[in-house]
Coordinates of C-alpha atoms and ligand atoms in Angstrom, one line a residue:
M1 CA -12.1 -169.0 152.3
D2 CA -14.8 -168.0 149.7
P3 CA -14.1 -170.3 147.0
L4 CA -14.6 -166.5 144.6
L5 CA -12.2 -164.9 146.2
D6 CA -9.2 -167.1 145.7
I7 CA -7.7 -165.1 142.9
R8 CA -4.6 -164.0 141.5
E9 CA -2.3 -162.7 144.0
E10 CA -1.2 -159.4 142.3
A11 CA -5.3 -158.5 142.5
A12 CA -6.4 -159.7 145.9
A13 CA -2.7 -157.5 147.1
F14 CA -4.3 -154.6 144.8
T15 CA -3.9 -151.4 146.8
P16 CA -6.5 -148.9 144.4
Y17 CA -6.3 -145.2 143.5
V18 CA -6.9 -142.7 145.9
A19 CA -8.5 -139.4 143.7
G20 CA -9.2 -135.9 144.4
L21 CA -11.6 -134.8 147.3
S22 CA -14.4 -133.9 145.0
I23 CA -16.4 -129.9 145.0
D24 CA -19.7 -132.2 145.7
E25 CA -18.3 -134.1 148.8
I26 CA -17.3 -131.3 150.3
K27 CA -20.3 -128.6 149.4
N28 CA -22.8 -131.5 151.5
R29 CA -19.8 -132.1 154.2
Y30 CA -19.6 -128.3 155.3
G31 CA -22.7 -127.3 154.0
L32 CA -21.0 -124.7 152.1
T33 CA -22.5 -123.3 148.4
N34 CA -18.8 -122.5 146.8
V35 CA -16.2 -124.6 147.0
V36 CA -12.9 -124.1 145.1
K37 CA -11.0 -126.9 143.7
L38 CA -7.5 -126.7 143.1
A39 CA -6.6 -130.6 143.7
S40 CA -6.5 -132.7 140.4
N41 CA -4.4 -130.2 138.3
E42 CA -7.3 -129.7 135.6
N43 CA -7.6 -127.5 133.3
P44 CA -8.3 -123.4 135.8
L45 CA -9.9 -122.2 132.5
G46 CA -12.2 -125.3 132.2
T47 CA -13.0 -127.1 128.7
S48 CA -12.2 -125.0 125.1
P49 CA -15.6 -123.6 123.7
V50 CA -14.2 -125.0 120.4
V51 CA -13.7 -128.5 122.4
K52 CA -17.1 -128.1 123.3
K53 CA -18.6 -127.6 119.6
A54 CA -16.4 -131.2 118.3
V55 CA -17.8 -133.2 121.2
A56 CA -21.2 -132.1 120.6
E57 CA -21.1 -132.8 117.2
S58 CA -19.5 -136.7 117.5
A59 CA -23.1 -137.5 119.3
E60 CA -24.2 -138.0 115.6
F61 CA -21.6 -140.9 115.1
A62 CA -22.1 -142.0 119.0
F63 CA -23.6 -145.6 117.4
R64 CA -20.8 -146.2 115.8
Y65 CA -17.7 -147.4 116.3
T66 CA -14.7 -145.9 115.9
R67 CA -11.8 -146.7 113.4
H68 CA -9.5 -149.3 115.3
G69 CA -6.0 -147.4 116.1
N70 CA -7.8 -143.8 115.7
P71 CA -5.5 -143.3 112.4
E72 CA -6.7 -139.8 112.1
L73 CA -5.7 -138.9 115.7
N74 CA -3.1 -140.4 115.3
A75 CA -1.6 -138.7 112.3
A76 CA -2.6 -135.5 113.5
I77 CA -1.0 -135.8 116.9
A78 CA 1.6 -136.5 115.2
G79 CA 1.9 -133.5 112.9
H80 CA 1.9 -131.3 115.5
L81 CA 4.4 -132.9 117.5
G82 CA 7.0 -133.4 114.3
V83 CA 7.2 -137.4 114.3
D84 CA 6.5 -140.3 112.7
A85 CA 2.6 -141.5 113.3
A86 CA 3.8 -145.2 113.8
R87 CA 5.4 -143.9 116.9
V88 CA 1.9 -142.9 118.3
V89 CA -0.3 -144.7 120.0
C90 CA -3.4 -143.4 121.6
G91 CA -5.4 -144.2 125.2
N92 CA -8.1 -143.8 127.5
G93 CA -6.0 -141.3 129.4
S94 CA -2.4 -141.9 129.7
D95 CA -2.7 -143.7 132.3
E96 CA -3.7 -145.9 129.7
I97 CA -0.4 -146.7 128.2
I98 CA 1.1 -147.3 131.3
D99 CA -0.7 -149.9 132.0
L100 CA 0.1 -151.4 128.3
L101 CA 3.6 -151.2 128.7
C102 CA 3.5 -152.4 132.3
R103 CA 1.3 -155.6 130.9
V104 CA 3.0 -156.2 127.2
K105 CA 7.0 -155.1 128.0
P106 CA 8.1 -156.5 131.8
R107 CA 7.8 -161.1 131.7
P108 CA 5.9 -161.3 134.9
G109 CA 7.9 -163.0 137.6
L110 CA 11.1 -162.6 136.1
D111 CA 11.2 -158.9 134.7
N112 CA 11.1 -155.7 136.9
V113 CA 10.5 -151.9 136.6
V114 CA 12.1 -149.2 137.8
A115 CA 11.4 -145.4 139.6
C116 CA 11.8 -142.7 141.6
K117 CA 10.2 -142.7 145.2
P118 CA 7.9 -140.6 145.2
C119 CA 6.2 -141.3 142.3
F120 CA 2.8 -141.4 140.3
S121 CA 1.0 -144.4 141.9
M122 CA 0.6 -145.9 137.8
Y123 CA 3.8 -147.5 137.7
R124 CA 3.5 -149.0 141.2
S125 CA 0.2 -150.8 140.9
Q126 CA 0.1 -151.7 136.9
T127 CA 3.5 -152.7 137.3
L128 CA 3.0 -155.6 140.0
L129 CA -0.8 -156.2 138.9
A130 CA 0.8 -157.2 135.7
G131 CA 3.7 -159.1 137.7
A132 CA 6.7 -158.1 137.8
E133 CA 9.0 -156.2 140.3
F134 CA 8.6 -153.0 140.6
R135 CA 12.4 -150.7 141.9
Q136 CA 12.1 -147.4 143.6
V137 CA 15.3 -145.2 143.7
P138 CA 14.4 -142.1 146.6
I139 CA 14.4 -138.9 144.7
K140 CA 17.3 -136.3 146.1
D141 CA 16.2 -133.7 149.0
D142 CA 15.8 -130.8 146.1
F143 CA 14.2 -133.2 144.3
S144 CA 16.0 -133.9 142.1
F145 CA 16.3 -137.4 140.5
D146 CA 19.1 -139.4 141.6
W147 CA 20.3 -140.7 137.7
D148 CA 23.5 -143.2 139.1
G149 CA 21.0 -144.6 141.3
L150 CA 18.7 -145.3 138.8
A151 CA 21.2 -146.6 136.6
E152 CA 22.3 -149.1 139.8
A153 CA 18.9 -150.4 140.0
C154 CA 18.8 -151.3 136.3
D155 CA 19.7 -154.6 135.4
D156 CA 19.5 -157.3 132.2
N157 CA 16.1 -157.7 133.7
T158 CA 14.9 -154.2 133.8
A159 CA 11.8 -153.7 131.2
L160 CA 11.0 -150.4 132.1
V161 CA 12.2 -146.9 133.4
F162 CA 9.7 -144.1 134.3
V163 CA 11.0 -141.4 134.9
T164 CA 7.9 -138.0 135.3
S165 CA 9.2 -135.0 134.1
P166 CA 8.2 -132.1 135.2
D167 CA 8.3 -134.4 138.1
N168 CA 4.3 -134.3 140.4
P169 CA 4.7 -133.2 143.2
S170 CA 7.6 -131.1 143.2
G171 CA 6.8 -129.4 139.6
Y172 CA 11.1 -130.6 138.9
A173 CA 12.6 -131.1 135.3
A174 CA 15.0 -132.9 134.8
T175 CA 16.9 -131.2 131.6
A176 CA 17.4 -132.9 128.3
G177 CA 21.0 -133.7 128.6
E178 CA 20.1 -135.3 131.8
L179 CA 17.5 -137.7 130.1
A180 CA 19.9 -138.0 127.3
A181 CA 23.0 -139.2 129.8
F182 CA 21.2 -142.0 131.3
A183 CA 19.2 -143.4 128.3
R184 CA 22.8 -143.8 127.8
R185 CA 23.6 -146.0 130.3
L186 CA 20.3 -148.2 130.6
P187 CA 21.3 -152.3 130.1
P188 CA 19.7 -153.2 126.1
R189 CA 16.4 -154.4 127.0
A190 CA 15.6 -151.6 129.1
L191 CA 12.6 -149.0 128.1
L192 CA 13.2 -145.1 129.1
V193 CA 9.5 -143.9 129.6
V194 CA 9.4 -140.8 130.0
D195 CA 6.5 -138.9 131.4
E196 CA 6.0 -135.2 130.3
A197 CA 1.7 -134.8 131.4
Y198 CA 2.8 -131.3 132.3
V199 CA 5.3 -130.8 129.7
D200 CA 3.3 -128.3 127.7
F201 CA 3.7 -125.3 130.6
C202 CA 7.4 -125.5 130.6
D203 CA 9.2 -122.1 129.7
E204 CA 11.1 -123.7 127.3
L205 CA 10.2 -127.5 125.3
D206 CA 13.5 -128.8 123.9
A207 CA 15.7 -127.6 127.3
F208 CA 13.4 -130.5 129.0
S209 CA 12.1 -132.9 126.6
L210 CA 13.6 -135.0 124.3
I211 CA 10.2 -135.8 122.0
N212 CA 12.2 -133.8 118.8
R213 CA 15.2 -136.2 119.4
L214 CA 13.4 -139.8 119.7
D215 CA 15.5 -140.7 116.1
E216 CA 18.6 -141.0 118.2
F217 CA 17.7 -142.5 121.2
P218 CA 15.8 -145.5 119.9
N219 CA 15.4 -147.1 124.0
V220 CA 13.6 -143.9 125.0
A221 CA 9.0 -142.9 124.6
V222 CA 7.4 -140.0 126.0
T223 CA 3.5 -140.1 127.6
R224 CA 1.7 -137.3 127.3
T225 CA -1.8 -136.2 128.4
F226 CA -5.0 -133.9 127.0
S227 CA -6.1 -133.7 130.8
K228 CA -4.3 -131.1 132.4
A229 CA -3.1 -128.4 129.6
Y230 CA -5.6 -129.2 127.1
G231 CA -8.4 -129.8 129.6
L232 CA -10.0 -132.6 128.2
A233 CA -9.3 -134.9 132.1
G234 CA -13.4 -136.2 131.7
L235 CA -13.2 -136.8 127.8
R236 CA -10.0 -139.5 128.9
L237 CA -7.1 -138.5 126.3
G238 CA -3.6 -139.4 126.9
Y239 CA -1.3 -141.9 124.0
G240 CA 2.6 -142.7 124.3
V241 CA 5.2 -142.0 121.4
L242 CA 7.6 -145.0 121.2
P243 CA 9.4 -147.3 119.3
P244 CA 7.4 -148.1 116.3
A245 CA 7.8 -151.6 116.6
L246 CA 6.7 -151.1 120.2
A247 CA 4.5 -148.8 119.1
E248 CA 2.8 -151.9 117.0
K249 CA 2.5 -154.2 119.6
L250 CA 0.8 -152.1 122.6
L251 CA -2.0 -151.5 119.3
A252 CA -2.1 -154.8 118.8
C253 CA -2.7 -156.1 122.9
Q254 CA -5.0 -153.1 123.3
I255 CA -9.0 -153.4 123.7
P256 CA -10.1 -152.2 120.2
F257 CA -12.1 -148.4 120.5
S258 CA -11.0 -147.0 123.5
V259 CA -10.7 -144.1 122.6
N260 CA -14.1 -143.1 122.3
Q261 CA -15.9 -141.0 120.1
A262 CA -16.1 -138.2 121.7
A263 CA -12.9 -138.3 122.7
L264 CA -11.9 -138.0 119.0
F265 CA -14.1 -135.8 117.8
G266 CA -12.6 -133.3 121.4
G267 CA -8.7 -134.0 120.4
L268 CA -9.0 -133.4 117.8
A269 CA -10.5 -130.4 117.9
A270 CA -7.9 -129.2 121.1
L271 CA -5.4 -129.5 118.8
E272 CA -6.1 -127.0 116.4
D273 CA -7.6 -125.0 119.4
T274 CA -4.2 -122.6 120.0
V275 CA -6.3 -120.3 121.3
H276 CA -7.6 -121.6 124.4
L277 CA -4.3 -123.5 125.2
G278 CA -2.1 -120.0 124.7
E279 CA -4.6 -118.5 127.2
T280 CA -4.0 -121.8 129.6
L281 CA -0.5 -121.8 129.0
R282 CA -0.9 -117.8 130.1
V283 CA -2.7 -117.7 132.8
T284 CA -0.7 -120.8 134.5
R285 CA 2.4 -119.2 134.1
T286 CA 2.0 -116.0 135.2
E287 CA 0.2 -117.3 137.7
R288 CA 2.6 -119.6 138.8
E289 CA 4.6 -116.3 139.3
R290 CA 2.0 -114.9 141.6
L291 CA 1.5 -118.0 144.1
T292 CA 5.1 -118.3 144.6
R293 CA 5.5 -115.0 145.3
E294 CA 2.4 -114.9 147.9
L295 CA 2.6 -118.4 149.0
T296 CA 6.1 -117.1 150.4
A297 CA 5.0 -113.9 151.8
L298 CA 2.9 -116.6 153.8
G299 CA 5.7 -118.1 155.8
C300 CA 5.6 -121.1 153.2
R301 CA 9.3 -123.0 151.8
V302 CA 7.4 -123.5 147.7
Q303 CA 9.4 -125.5 145.3
P304 CA 10.3 -123.7 141.8
S305 CA 7.6 -125.8 139.0
Q306 CA 7.6 -125.9 135.6
A307 CA 4.3 -127.3 135.9
N308 CA 0.9 -126.2 136.9
F309 CA 1.1 -126.8 140.6
L310 CA 2.5 -126.0 143.1
L311 CA 4.2 -128.3 146.1
F312 CA 4.9 -125.8 149.2
A313 CA 5.4 -127.1 152.7
P314 CA 3.4 -124.4 155.3
P315 CA 5.0 -123.0 158.7
K316 CA 2.1 -124.6 160.7
S317 CA 0.7 -128.7 160.5
A318 CA 0.5 -129.4 156.8
K319 CA -2.5 -131.8 158.1
R320 CA -4.7 -129.4 159.8
V321 CA -3.8 -126.6 157.0
F322 CA -5.3 -129.0 154.3
E323 CA -8.8 -129.7 156.7
D324 CA -8.8 -126.3 158.0
L325 CA -8.4 -125.1 154.3
L326 CA -11.9 -127.8 153.7
A327 CA -14.0 -126.7 156.0
R328 CA -13.4 -123.3 154.3
G329 CA -14.5 -124.5 150.5
V330 CA -10.4 -124.9 149.3
I331 CA -9.8 -128.0 148.3
I332 CA -5.9 -129.0 147.7
R333 CA -4.1 -132.1 147.7
P334 CA -2.5 -133.6 151.2
L335 CA 1.1 -135.1 150.2
A336 CA 1.4 -137.7 152.8
S337 CA 0.9 -141.0 150.5
Y338 CA 4.2 -139.6 148.8
G339 CA 5.0 -139.3 152.0
L340 CA 5.7 -136.1 152.5
D341 CA 4.0 -135.0 155.1
D342 CA 5.0 -131.6 155.8
S343 CA 4.1 -130.3 152.1
L344 CA 0.8 -129.5 150.0
R345 CA 0.1 -129.3 146.6
V346 CA -2.5 -126.4 145.1
S347 CA -2.6 -126.8 141.4
I348 CA -2.5 -123.5 139.6
G349 CA -6.5 -122.1 139.0
R350 CA -8.5 -119.5 137.5
E351 CA -6.9 -115.7 139.2
D352 CA -10.0 -115.6 141.3
E353 CA -9.8 -119.3 142.8
N354 CA -6.3 -118.8 143.7
T355 CA -7.0 -115.1 145.2
T356 CA -10.1 -117.2 147.3
F357 CA -7.3 -119.9 147.8
L358 CA -4.3 -117.2 149.3
Q359 CA -7.1 -115.8 151.3
A360 CA -8.6 -118.6 153.2
L361 CA -4.6 -119.9 153.7
K362 CA -4.0 -116.0 155.3
G363 CA -7.2 -117.0 158.0
V364 CA -5.9 -120.9 158.7
L365 CA -3.0 -119.8 158.4
A366 CA -3.4 -116.1 160.8
Ligands
PLP1 C1 -2.2 -136.4 135.5 C2 -1.3 -137.3 135.6 C3 -0.9 -138.2 134.0 C4 -1.8 -138.2 133.2 O1 -3.4 -139.1 133.7 P1 -4.4 -139.6 132.4 O2 -4.6 -140.7 132.3 O3 -3.6 -138.9 131.3 O4 -5.1 -138.5 132.6 C5 -0.1 -139.2 134.0 N1 1.1 -138.9 134.9 C6 1.4 -138.4 135.8 C7 2.2 -138.1 136.2 C8 -0.3 -137.4 136.2 O5 0.2 -136.3 137.0

């Protein structure tokens, strides 16, 4: 064996994240000029003009290191949420917060991390890379969570329990009451991490999130991102709202300056730009209703969703439908990697993009 490849077992076995296809890949493959991408739950309205201006201004300071731990951004986020700034840790996307939690909290070879099956692939990959055990509990047929099963999977060595709500790829959201009851059942070392990447799209925040009650729940953390509702996926900015003592440890272990100057300026501007956020939510909610209606009319089984995407089962082979849509210049997401072979996920786009998708689907199903 190549001695240079004699690496950690967890790294040798690591399976990398598989991202959605890019517009350029599909343009080249099929010789198309117009391609619509509704595969990665990005903001339908693009980057806000206010953020563009702020990012341009950040160029002036590109030669400077940022302040480690970005206290100004943390304070702005804390003010926006109404939480203590000592709870907030920002990262290079919320993926970095997930990774930090997995590297800081579970003891390698001893502890375990619990999540649903299927779930966001990052929980599994970063847990295993950190040398901890990963346990999964199947969700129910209606995409709700098996709280009893999750509680039973936990023991005194459970370090983290990840729950995504609203969930990806179903759009199902747990109620705040369910999250609260579950948090009370956990063993003392276990931290419940609610991944709220899509919570901004929910009909009513307090019905689905514990973010305003964290003082009541010392074993609950929340992760959020600027990648979806705030439209900064490419800038990479997310954060965790954590028990303060754990926040301090994460920050201590984090690579310095991981939130870059452009993300810092962009994030601060995005928080102030209530117009772009409001318009994003309006378009998403209106179009979520329309897509649900029209997909149902086309014979698809559509899951109710609190997020900016819809999971649906088409009346024909999902794999064929996905490939035929690609050939027509519409990229959505197949879900075979989630074990949902008969289903597809479509992000809610702008009205014109959604119409293009529906017309292409009509052709594919005809
Ligand atoms: C998109 C997404 C995120 C956000 O990732 P970032 O690193 O912040 O871009 C986190 N969790 C889930 C379940 C997601 O779908």
